[in-house]
Short mmCIF file of C-alpha atoms and ligand atoms in Angstrom, two decimals:
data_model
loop_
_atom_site.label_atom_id
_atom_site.label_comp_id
_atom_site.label_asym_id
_atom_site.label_seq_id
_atom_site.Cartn_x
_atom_site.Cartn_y
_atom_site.Cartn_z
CA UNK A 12 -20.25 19.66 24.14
CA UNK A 13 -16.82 18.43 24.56
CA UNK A 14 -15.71 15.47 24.25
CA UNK A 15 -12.42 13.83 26.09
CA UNK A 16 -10.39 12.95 23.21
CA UNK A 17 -6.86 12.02 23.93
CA UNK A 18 -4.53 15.26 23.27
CA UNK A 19 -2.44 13.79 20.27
CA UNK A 20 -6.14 13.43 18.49
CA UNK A 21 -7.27 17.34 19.13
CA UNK A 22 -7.89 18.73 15.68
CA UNK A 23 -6.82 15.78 13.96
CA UNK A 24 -9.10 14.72 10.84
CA UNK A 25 -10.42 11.57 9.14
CA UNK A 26 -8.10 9.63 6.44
CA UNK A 27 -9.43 12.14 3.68
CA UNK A 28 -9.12 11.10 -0.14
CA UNK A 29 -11.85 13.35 -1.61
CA UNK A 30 -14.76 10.58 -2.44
CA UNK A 31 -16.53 12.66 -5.54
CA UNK A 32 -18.85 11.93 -8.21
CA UNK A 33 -16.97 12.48 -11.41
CA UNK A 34 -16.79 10.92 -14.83
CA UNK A 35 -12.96 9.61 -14.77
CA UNK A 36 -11.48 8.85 -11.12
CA UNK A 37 -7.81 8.76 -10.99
CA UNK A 38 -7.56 9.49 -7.49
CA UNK A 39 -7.11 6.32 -5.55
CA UNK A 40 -4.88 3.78 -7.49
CA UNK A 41 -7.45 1.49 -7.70
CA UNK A 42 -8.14 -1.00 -10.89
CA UNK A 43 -9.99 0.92 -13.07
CA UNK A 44 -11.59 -2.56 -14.53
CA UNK A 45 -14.52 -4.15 -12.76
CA UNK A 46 -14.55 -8.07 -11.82
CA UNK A 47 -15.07 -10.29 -14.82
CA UNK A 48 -19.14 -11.92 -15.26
CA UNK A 49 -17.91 -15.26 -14.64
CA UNK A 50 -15.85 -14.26 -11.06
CA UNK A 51 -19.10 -12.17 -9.84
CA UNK A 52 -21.51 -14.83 -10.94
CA UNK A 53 -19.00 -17.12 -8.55
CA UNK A 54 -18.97 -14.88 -5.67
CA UNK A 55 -22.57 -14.98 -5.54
CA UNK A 56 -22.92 -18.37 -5.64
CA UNK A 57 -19.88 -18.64 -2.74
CA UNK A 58 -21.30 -15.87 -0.27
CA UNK A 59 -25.34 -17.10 -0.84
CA UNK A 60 -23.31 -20.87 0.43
CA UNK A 61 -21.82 -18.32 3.28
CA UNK A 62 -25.14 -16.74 3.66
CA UNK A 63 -26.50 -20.39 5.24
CA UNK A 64 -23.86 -20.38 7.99
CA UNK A 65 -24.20 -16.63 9.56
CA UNK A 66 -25.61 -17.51 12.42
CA UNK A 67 -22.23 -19.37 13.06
CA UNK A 68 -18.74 -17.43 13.48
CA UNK A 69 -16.68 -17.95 10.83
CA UNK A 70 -13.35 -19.49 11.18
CA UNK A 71 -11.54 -17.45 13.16
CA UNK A 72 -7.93 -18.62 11.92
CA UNK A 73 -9.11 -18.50 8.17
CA UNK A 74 -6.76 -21.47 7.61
CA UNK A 75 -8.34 -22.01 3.94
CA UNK A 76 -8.05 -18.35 2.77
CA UNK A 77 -4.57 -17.80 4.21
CA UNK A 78 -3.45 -21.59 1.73
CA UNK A 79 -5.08 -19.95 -0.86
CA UNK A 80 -3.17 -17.22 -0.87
CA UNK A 81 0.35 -18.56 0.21
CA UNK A 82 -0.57 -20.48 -3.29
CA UNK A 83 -1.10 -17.09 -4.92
CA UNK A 84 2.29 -15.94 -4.04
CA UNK A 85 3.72 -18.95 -4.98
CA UNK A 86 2.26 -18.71 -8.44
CA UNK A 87 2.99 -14.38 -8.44
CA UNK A 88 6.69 -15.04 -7.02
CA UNK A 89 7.96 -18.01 -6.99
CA UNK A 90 8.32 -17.90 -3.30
CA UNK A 91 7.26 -20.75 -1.34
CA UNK A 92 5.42 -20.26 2.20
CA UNK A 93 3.22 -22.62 4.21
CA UNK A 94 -0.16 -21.13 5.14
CA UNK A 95 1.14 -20.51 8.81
CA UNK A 96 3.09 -17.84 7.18
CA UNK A 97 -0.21 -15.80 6.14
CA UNK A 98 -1.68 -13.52 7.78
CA UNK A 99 -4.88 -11.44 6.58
CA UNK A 100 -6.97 -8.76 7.57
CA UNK A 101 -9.35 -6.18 6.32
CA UNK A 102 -7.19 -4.84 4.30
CA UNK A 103 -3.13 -4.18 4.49
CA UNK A 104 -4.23 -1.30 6.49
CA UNK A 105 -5.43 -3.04 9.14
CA UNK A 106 -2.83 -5.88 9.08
CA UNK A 107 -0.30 -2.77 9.22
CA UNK A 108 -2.51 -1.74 12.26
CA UNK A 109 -2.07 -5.08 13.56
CA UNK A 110 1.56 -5.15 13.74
CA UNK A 111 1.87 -1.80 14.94
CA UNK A 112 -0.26 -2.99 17.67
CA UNK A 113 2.01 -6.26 18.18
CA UNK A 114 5.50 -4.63 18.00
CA UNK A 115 4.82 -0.72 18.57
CA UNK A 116 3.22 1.32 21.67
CA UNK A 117 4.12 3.56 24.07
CA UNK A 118 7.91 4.43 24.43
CA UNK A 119 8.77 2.58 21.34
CA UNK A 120 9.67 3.84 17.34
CA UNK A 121 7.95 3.15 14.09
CA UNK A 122 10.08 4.76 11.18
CA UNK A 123 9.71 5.24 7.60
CA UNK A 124 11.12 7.47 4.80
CA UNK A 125 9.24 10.57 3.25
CA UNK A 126 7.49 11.29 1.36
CA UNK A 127 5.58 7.99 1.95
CA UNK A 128 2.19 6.86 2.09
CA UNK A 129 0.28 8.39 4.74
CA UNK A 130 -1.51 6.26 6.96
CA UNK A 131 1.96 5.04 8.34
CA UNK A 132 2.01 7.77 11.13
CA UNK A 133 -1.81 7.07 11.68
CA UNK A 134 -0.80 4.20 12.57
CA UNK A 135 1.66 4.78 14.93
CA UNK A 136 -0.36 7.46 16.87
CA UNK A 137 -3.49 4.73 17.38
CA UNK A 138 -0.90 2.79 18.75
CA UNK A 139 0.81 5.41 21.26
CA UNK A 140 4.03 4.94 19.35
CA UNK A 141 6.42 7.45 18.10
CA UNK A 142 6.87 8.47 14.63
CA UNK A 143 9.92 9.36 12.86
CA UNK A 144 10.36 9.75 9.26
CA UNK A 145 13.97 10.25 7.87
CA UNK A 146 13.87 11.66 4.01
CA UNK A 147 14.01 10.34 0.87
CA UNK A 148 16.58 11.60 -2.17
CA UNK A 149 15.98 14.03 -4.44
CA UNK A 150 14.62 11.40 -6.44
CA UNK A 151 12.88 9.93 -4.20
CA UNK A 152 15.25 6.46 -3.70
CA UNK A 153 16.22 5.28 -0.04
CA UNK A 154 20.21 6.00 0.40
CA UNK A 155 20.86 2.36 1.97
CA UNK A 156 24.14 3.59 4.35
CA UNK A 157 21.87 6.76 5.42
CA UNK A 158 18.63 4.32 6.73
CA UNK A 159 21.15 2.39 8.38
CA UNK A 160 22.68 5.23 9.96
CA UNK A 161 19.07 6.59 11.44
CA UNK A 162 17.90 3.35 12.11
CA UNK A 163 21.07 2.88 14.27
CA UNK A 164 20.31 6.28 15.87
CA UNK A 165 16.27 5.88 16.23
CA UNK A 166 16.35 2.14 17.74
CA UNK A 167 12.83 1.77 16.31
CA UNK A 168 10.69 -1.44 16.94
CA UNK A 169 8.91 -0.84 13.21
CA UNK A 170 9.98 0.23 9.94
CA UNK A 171 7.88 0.44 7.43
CA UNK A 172 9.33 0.77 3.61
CA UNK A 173 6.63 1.15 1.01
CA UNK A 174 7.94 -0.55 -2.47
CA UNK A 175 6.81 0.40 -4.82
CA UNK A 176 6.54 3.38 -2.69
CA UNK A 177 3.04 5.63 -2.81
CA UNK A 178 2.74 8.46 -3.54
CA UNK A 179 6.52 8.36 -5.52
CA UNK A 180 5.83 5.16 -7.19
CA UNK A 181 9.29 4.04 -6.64
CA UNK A 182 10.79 0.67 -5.80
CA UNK A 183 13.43 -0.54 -3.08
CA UNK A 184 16.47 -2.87 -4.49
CA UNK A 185 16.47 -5.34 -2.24
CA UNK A 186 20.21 -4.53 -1.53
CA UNK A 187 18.78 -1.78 0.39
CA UNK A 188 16.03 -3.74 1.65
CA UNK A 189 19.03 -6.63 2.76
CA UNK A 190 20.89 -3.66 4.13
CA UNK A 191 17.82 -2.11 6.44
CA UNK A 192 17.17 -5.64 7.71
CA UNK A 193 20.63 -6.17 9.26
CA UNK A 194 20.61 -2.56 10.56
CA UNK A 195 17.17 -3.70 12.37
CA UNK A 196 18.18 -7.30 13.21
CA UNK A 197 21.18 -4.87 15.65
CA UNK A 198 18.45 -2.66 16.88
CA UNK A 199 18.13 -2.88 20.31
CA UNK A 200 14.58 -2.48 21.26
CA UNK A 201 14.38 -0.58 24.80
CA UNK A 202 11.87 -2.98 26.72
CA UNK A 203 12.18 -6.02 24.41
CA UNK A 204 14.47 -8.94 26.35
CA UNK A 205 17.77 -10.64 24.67
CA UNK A 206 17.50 -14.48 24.05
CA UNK A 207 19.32 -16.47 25.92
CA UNK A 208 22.81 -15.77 23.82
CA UNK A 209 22.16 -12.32 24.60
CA UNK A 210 21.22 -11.79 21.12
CA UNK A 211 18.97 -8.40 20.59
CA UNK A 212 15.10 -8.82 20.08
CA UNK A 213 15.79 -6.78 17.10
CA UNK A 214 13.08 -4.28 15.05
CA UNK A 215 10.71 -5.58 12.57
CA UNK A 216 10.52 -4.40 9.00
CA UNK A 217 7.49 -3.90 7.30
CA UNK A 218 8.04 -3.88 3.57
CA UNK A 219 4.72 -2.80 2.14
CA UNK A 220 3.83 -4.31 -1.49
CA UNK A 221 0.71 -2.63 -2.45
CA UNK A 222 1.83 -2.25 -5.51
CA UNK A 223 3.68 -5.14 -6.21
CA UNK A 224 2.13 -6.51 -9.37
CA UNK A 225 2.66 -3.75 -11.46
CA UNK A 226 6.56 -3.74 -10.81
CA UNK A 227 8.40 -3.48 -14.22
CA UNK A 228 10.31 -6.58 -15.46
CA UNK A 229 13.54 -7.04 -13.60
CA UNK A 230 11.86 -5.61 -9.85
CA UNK A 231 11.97 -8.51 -7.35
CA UNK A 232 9.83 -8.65 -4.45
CA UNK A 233 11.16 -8.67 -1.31
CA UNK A 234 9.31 -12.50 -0.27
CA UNK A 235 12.84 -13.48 -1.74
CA UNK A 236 14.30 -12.50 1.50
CA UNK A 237 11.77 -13.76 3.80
CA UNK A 238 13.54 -17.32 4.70
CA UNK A 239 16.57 -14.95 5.34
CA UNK A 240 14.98 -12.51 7.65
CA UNK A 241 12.91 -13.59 10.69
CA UNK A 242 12.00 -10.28 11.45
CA UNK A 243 11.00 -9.33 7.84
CA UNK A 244 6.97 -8.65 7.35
CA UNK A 245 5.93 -8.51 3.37
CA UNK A 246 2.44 -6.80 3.08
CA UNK A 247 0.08 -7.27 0.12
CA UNK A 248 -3.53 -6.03 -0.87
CA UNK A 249 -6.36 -7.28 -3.10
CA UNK A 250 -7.38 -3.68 -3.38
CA UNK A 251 -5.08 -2.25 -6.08
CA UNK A 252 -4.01 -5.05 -9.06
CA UNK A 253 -6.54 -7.32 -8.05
CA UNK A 254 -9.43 -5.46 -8.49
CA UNK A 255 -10.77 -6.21 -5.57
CA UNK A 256 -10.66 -2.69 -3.25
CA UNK A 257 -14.58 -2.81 -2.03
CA UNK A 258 -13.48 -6.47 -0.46
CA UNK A 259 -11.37 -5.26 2.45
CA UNK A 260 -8.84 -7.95 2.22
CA UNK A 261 -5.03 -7.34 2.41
CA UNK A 262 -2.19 -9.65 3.58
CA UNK A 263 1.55 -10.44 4.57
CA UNK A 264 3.60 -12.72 4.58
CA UNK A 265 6.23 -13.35 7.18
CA UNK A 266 8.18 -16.09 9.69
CA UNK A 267 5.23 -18.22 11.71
CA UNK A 268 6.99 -16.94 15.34
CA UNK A 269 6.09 -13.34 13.55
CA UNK A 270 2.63 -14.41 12.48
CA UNK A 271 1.74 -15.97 15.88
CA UNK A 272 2.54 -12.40 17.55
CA UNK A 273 -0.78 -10.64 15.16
CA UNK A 274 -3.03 -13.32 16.28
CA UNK A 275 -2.50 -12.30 19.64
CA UNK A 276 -3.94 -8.90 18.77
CA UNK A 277 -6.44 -9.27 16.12
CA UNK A 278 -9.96 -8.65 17.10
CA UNK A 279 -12.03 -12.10 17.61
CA UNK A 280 -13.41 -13.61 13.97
CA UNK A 281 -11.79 -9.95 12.20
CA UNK A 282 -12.64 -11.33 8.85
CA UNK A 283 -16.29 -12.03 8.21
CA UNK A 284 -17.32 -15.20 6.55
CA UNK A 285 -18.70 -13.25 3.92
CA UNK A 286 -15.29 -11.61 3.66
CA UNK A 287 -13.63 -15.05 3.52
CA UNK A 288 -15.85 -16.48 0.67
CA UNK A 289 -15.67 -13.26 -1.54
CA UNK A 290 -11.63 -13.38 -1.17
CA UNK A 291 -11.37 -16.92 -2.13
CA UNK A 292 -13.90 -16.95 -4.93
CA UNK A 293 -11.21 -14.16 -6.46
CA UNK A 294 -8.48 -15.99 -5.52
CA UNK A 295 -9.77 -19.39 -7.54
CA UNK A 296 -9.96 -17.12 -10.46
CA UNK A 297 -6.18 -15.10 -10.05
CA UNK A 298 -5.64 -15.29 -13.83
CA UNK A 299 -9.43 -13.06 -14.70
CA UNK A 300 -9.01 -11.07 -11.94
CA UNK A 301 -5.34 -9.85 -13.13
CA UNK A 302 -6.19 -10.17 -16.63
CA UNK A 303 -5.60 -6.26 -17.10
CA UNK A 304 -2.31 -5.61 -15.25
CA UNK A 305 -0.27 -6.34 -17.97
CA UNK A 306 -2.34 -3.67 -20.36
CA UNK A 307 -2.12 -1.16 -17.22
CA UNK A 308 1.73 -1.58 -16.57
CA UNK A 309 2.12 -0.28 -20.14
CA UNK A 310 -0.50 2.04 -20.15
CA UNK A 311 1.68 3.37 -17.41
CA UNK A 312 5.07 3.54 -19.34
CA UNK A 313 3.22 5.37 -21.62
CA UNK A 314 1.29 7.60 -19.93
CA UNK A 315 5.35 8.77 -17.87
CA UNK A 316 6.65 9.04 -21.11
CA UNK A 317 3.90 10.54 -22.33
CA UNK A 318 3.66 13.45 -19.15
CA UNK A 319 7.78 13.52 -19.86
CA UNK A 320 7.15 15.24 -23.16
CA UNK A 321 5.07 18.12 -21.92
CA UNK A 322 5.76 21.32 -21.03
CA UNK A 323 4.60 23.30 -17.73
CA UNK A 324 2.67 26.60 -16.81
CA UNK A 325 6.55 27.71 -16.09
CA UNK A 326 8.08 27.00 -19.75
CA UNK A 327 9.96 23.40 -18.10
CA UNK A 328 9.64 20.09 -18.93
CA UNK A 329 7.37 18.27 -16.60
CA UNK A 330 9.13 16.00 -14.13
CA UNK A 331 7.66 12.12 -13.55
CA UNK A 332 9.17 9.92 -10.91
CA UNK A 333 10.27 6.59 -12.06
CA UNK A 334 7.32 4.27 -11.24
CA UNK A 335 6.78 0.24 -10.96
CA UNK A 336 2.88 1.54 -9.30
CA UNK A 337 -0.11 2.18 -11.25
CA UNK A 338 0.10 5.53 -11.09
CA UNK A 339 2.33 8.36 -11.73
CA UNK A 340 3.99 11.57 -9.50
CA UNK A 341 4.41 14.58 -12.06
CA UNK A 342 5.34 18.33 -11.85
CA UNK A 343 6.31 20.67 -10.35
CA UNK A 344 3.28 23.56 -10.76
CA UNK A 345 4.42 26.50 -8.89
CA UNK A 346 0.36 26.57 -8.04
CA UNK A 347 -0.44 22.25 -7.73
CA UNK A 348 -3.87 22.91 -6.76
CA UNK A 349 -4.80 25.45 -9.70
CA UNK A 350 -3.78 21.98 -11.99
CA UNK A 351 -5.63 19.89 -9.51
CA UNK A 352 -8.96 21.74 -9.31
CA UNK A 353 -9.30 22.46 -13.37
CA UNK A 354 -8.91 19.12 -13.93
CA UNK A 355 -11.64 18.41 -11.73
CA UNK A 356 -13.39 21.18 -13.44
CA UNK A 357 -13.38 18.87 -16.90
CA UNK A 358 -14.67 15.83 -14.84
CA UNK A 359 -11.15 14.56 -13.93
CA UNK A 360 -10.54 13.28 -10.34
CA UNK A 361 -6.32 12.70 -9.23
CA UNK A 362 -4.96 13.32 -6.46
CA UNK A 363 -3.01 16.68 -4.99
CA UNK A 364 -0.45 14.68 -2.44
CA UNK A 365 3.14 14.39 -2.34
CA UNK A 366 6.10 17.19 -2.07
CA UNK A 367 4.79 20.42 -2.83
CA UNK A 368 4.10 21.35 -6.44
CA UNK A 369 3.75 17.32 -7.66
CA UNK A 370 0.45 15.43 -8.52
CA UNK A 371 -0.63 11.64 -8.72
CA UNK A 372 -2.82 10.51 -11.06
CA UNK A 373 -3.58 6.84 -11.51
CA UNK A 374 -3.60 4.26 -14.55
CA UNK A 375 -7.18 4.18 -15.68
CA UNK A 376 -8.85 2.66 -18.77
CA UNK A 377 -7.21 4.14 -22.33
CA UNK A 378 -10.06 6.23 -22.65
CA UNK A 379 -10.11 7.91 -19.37
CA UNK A 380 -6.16 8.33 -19.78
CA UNK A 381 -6.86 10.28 -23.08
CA UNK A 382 -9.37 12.61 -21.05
CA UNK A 383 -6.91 13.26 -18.65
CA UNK A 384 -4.39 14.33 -21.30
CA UNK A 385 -6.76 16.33 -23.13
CA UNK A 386 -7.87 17.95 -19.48
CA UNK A 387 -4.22 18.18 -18.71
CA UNK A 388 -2.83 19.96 -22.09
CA UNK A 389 -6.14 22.56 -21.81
CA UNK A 390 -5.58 23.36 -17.89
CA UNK A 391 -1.75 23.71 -18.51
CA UNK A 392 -2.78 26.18 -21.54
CA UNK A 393 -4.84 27.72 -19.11
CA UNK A 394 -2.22 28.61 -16.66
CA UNK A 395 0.30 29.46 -18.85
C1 LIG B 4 -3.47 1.48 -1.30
C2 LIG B 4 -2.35 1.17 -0.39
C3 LIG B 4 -2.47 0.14 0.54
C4 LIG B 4 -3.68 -0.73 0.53
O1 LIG B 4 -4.56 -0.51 1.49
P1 LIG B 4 -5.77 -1.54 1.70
O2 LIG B 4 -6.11 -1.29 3.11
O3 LIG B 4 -5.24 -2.91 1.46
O4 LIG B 4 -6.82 -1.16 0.72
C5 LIG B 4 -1.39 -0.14 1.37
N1 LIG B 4 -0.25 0.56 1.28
C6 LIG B 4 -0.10 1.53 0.40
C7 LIG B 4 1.20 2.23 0.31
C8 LIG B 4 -1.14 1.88 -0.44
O5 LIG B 4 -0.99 2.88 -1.32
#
């Protein structure tokens, strides 16, 4: 039989993290911790209250959830925003979908800077837009006066900038976030009118916080900037630090005229009511439900410094990216996969993704960190 599938998806395949049954799964950056008793117990109780309304939509504007968690970023950041300024979906994926779908399409530019996280250009394909990704460093940071270079050359309508960045784990300044914000505000969008003054419609940047809670001391989030930019789109998940990745929920945060432009696209009553309730019972309890971040952000340090001291299959020091994530990029292997597949061997699961030779593994409980430096030292041994 054959189907007709538009060209661009011939041979393409499904978003593909390996979903295995294995003791100790490092592979997906999620909270290793489940839900505290007392949040579950009120989740219940909150969905079996949304249970006696299902025959009704829910509220399609989910003007409850989104000043819940404008007063979640408040309390996370300091930043103030007005529930208007919320948007939500089922998770940042699909509000990243969403604005691709507002602000992309065909003969338009989304752009980002590799190696990134790689839904971005899945993204921009499901929306008939181009993709373009200009490179990272060496070490994986954005060189501010090259993105404004390229972004002068591309004229993109998107650009998305993961911080902290998966798989690299590494975090913009927002100088450079300041700097690729002008560069956009100039970027004349082919099909997109002036205002009146003749002023440029100007490309919208994405800057997607996955990761955000884990940053290290001294990382600001880029919601500082968002009464300065217009055109400036801050993303945020319940799936990673919040322990929350089975919900589907993810966010932004951005101007109202910005907002207005996703509700035009969403699909009618997106988030379920059951959805709604789950994500605000969470939200009432922010402090249980982030209760571990603080243990995992130093289980991370140590865990880098930690890989930093070990030596390779080739005789070198293993290499770790600097990371304000949850998880860590280490290498090189001159065979990645070897590393990859005896780990999973001793009932380890992480994740073979990034620039050839480098792994990701994620910040799990101490005890499954231990078994993946046991598995780690014996497989190394191994190859050696
Ligand atoms: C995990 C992750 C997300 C979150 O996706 P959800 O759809 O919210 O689960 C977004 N961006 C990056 C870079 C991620 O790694």
């Amino acid at each position: 039989m054959t189907l007709p599938y538009r060209p661009e998806l011939a041979g393409e395949k499904p978003y593909g993290a390996p979903q295995l049954d294995v003791p100790v799964l490092l592979n997906v950056n999620e909270n290793p911790y489940s839900p505290p008793e007392q949040v579950v117990a009120q989740i219940a109780a909150d969905v079996a209250a949304a249970a006696r309304n299902l025959n009704r939509y829910p509220d399609r504007d989910f003007l409850a959830l989104r000043a819940d968690l404008a007063t979640f970023l408040a309390r996370e950041s300091g930043v103030t925003v007005t529930p208007d300024q919320m948007w939500a979906a089922n998770g940042s994926n699909e509000v990243m979908l969403h604005l691709l779908q507002a602000f992309g399409g065909p003969g338009r530019t989304a752009l980002s800077f590799a190696p990134t996280y790689s839904m971005y250009p899945e993204y921009a394909r499901d929306t008939h837009t181009r993709w373009l990704a200009g490179r990272r460093a060496e070490d994986f940071t954005v060189d501010a006066a090259a993105a404004v270079a390229f972004i002068a050359e591309v004229q993109p309508s998107v650009i998305l900038l993961a911080s902290p960045n998966n798989p690299t784990g590494t975090a913009l300044p927002l100088a450079t976030i300041r700097a690729i914000c002008d560069a956009a505000a100039d970027v004349r969008v082919p099909d997109a009118p002036a205002d009146a003054d003749g002023k440029p419609a100007g490309a919208v940047v994405v800057v997607d916080e996955a990761y955000a809670e884990f940053r290290r001391a001294g990382t600001p989030s880029a919601l500082t900037l968002l009464g300065d930019y217009p055109h400036l789109a801050v993303s945020r998940t319940m799936s990673k630090a919040f322990a929350a990745a089975g919900l589907r929920l993810g966010y932004l945060a951005a101007s109202t005229d910005l907002v207005d432009a996703l509700r035009v696209v969403r699909l009618p009553y997106h988030l379920s009511a059951v959805a709604q309730a789950t994500a605000r019972a969470a939200l009432a309890h922010t402090d249980a439900m982030l209760a571990q971040v603080n243990t995992l952000r130093a289980e991370r340090d140590s865990l880098v410094s930690w890989l930093r001291k070990q030596t390779g299959p080739d005789g070198g020091r293993l290499r770790v990216a600097d990371t304000d994530a949850n998880f860590a990029l280490f290498g090189t292997f001159p065979d990645r996969h070897a590393v990859w597949q005896g780990l999973l061997d001793r009932g380890v699961l992480i994740r073979e993704v990034g620039p050839d030779g480098w792994l990701r593994v994620s910040v799990g409980t101490p005890q499954e960190t231990d078994r993946f430096k046991t598995s780690l030292t014996d497989v190394i041994k191994e190859l050696t």
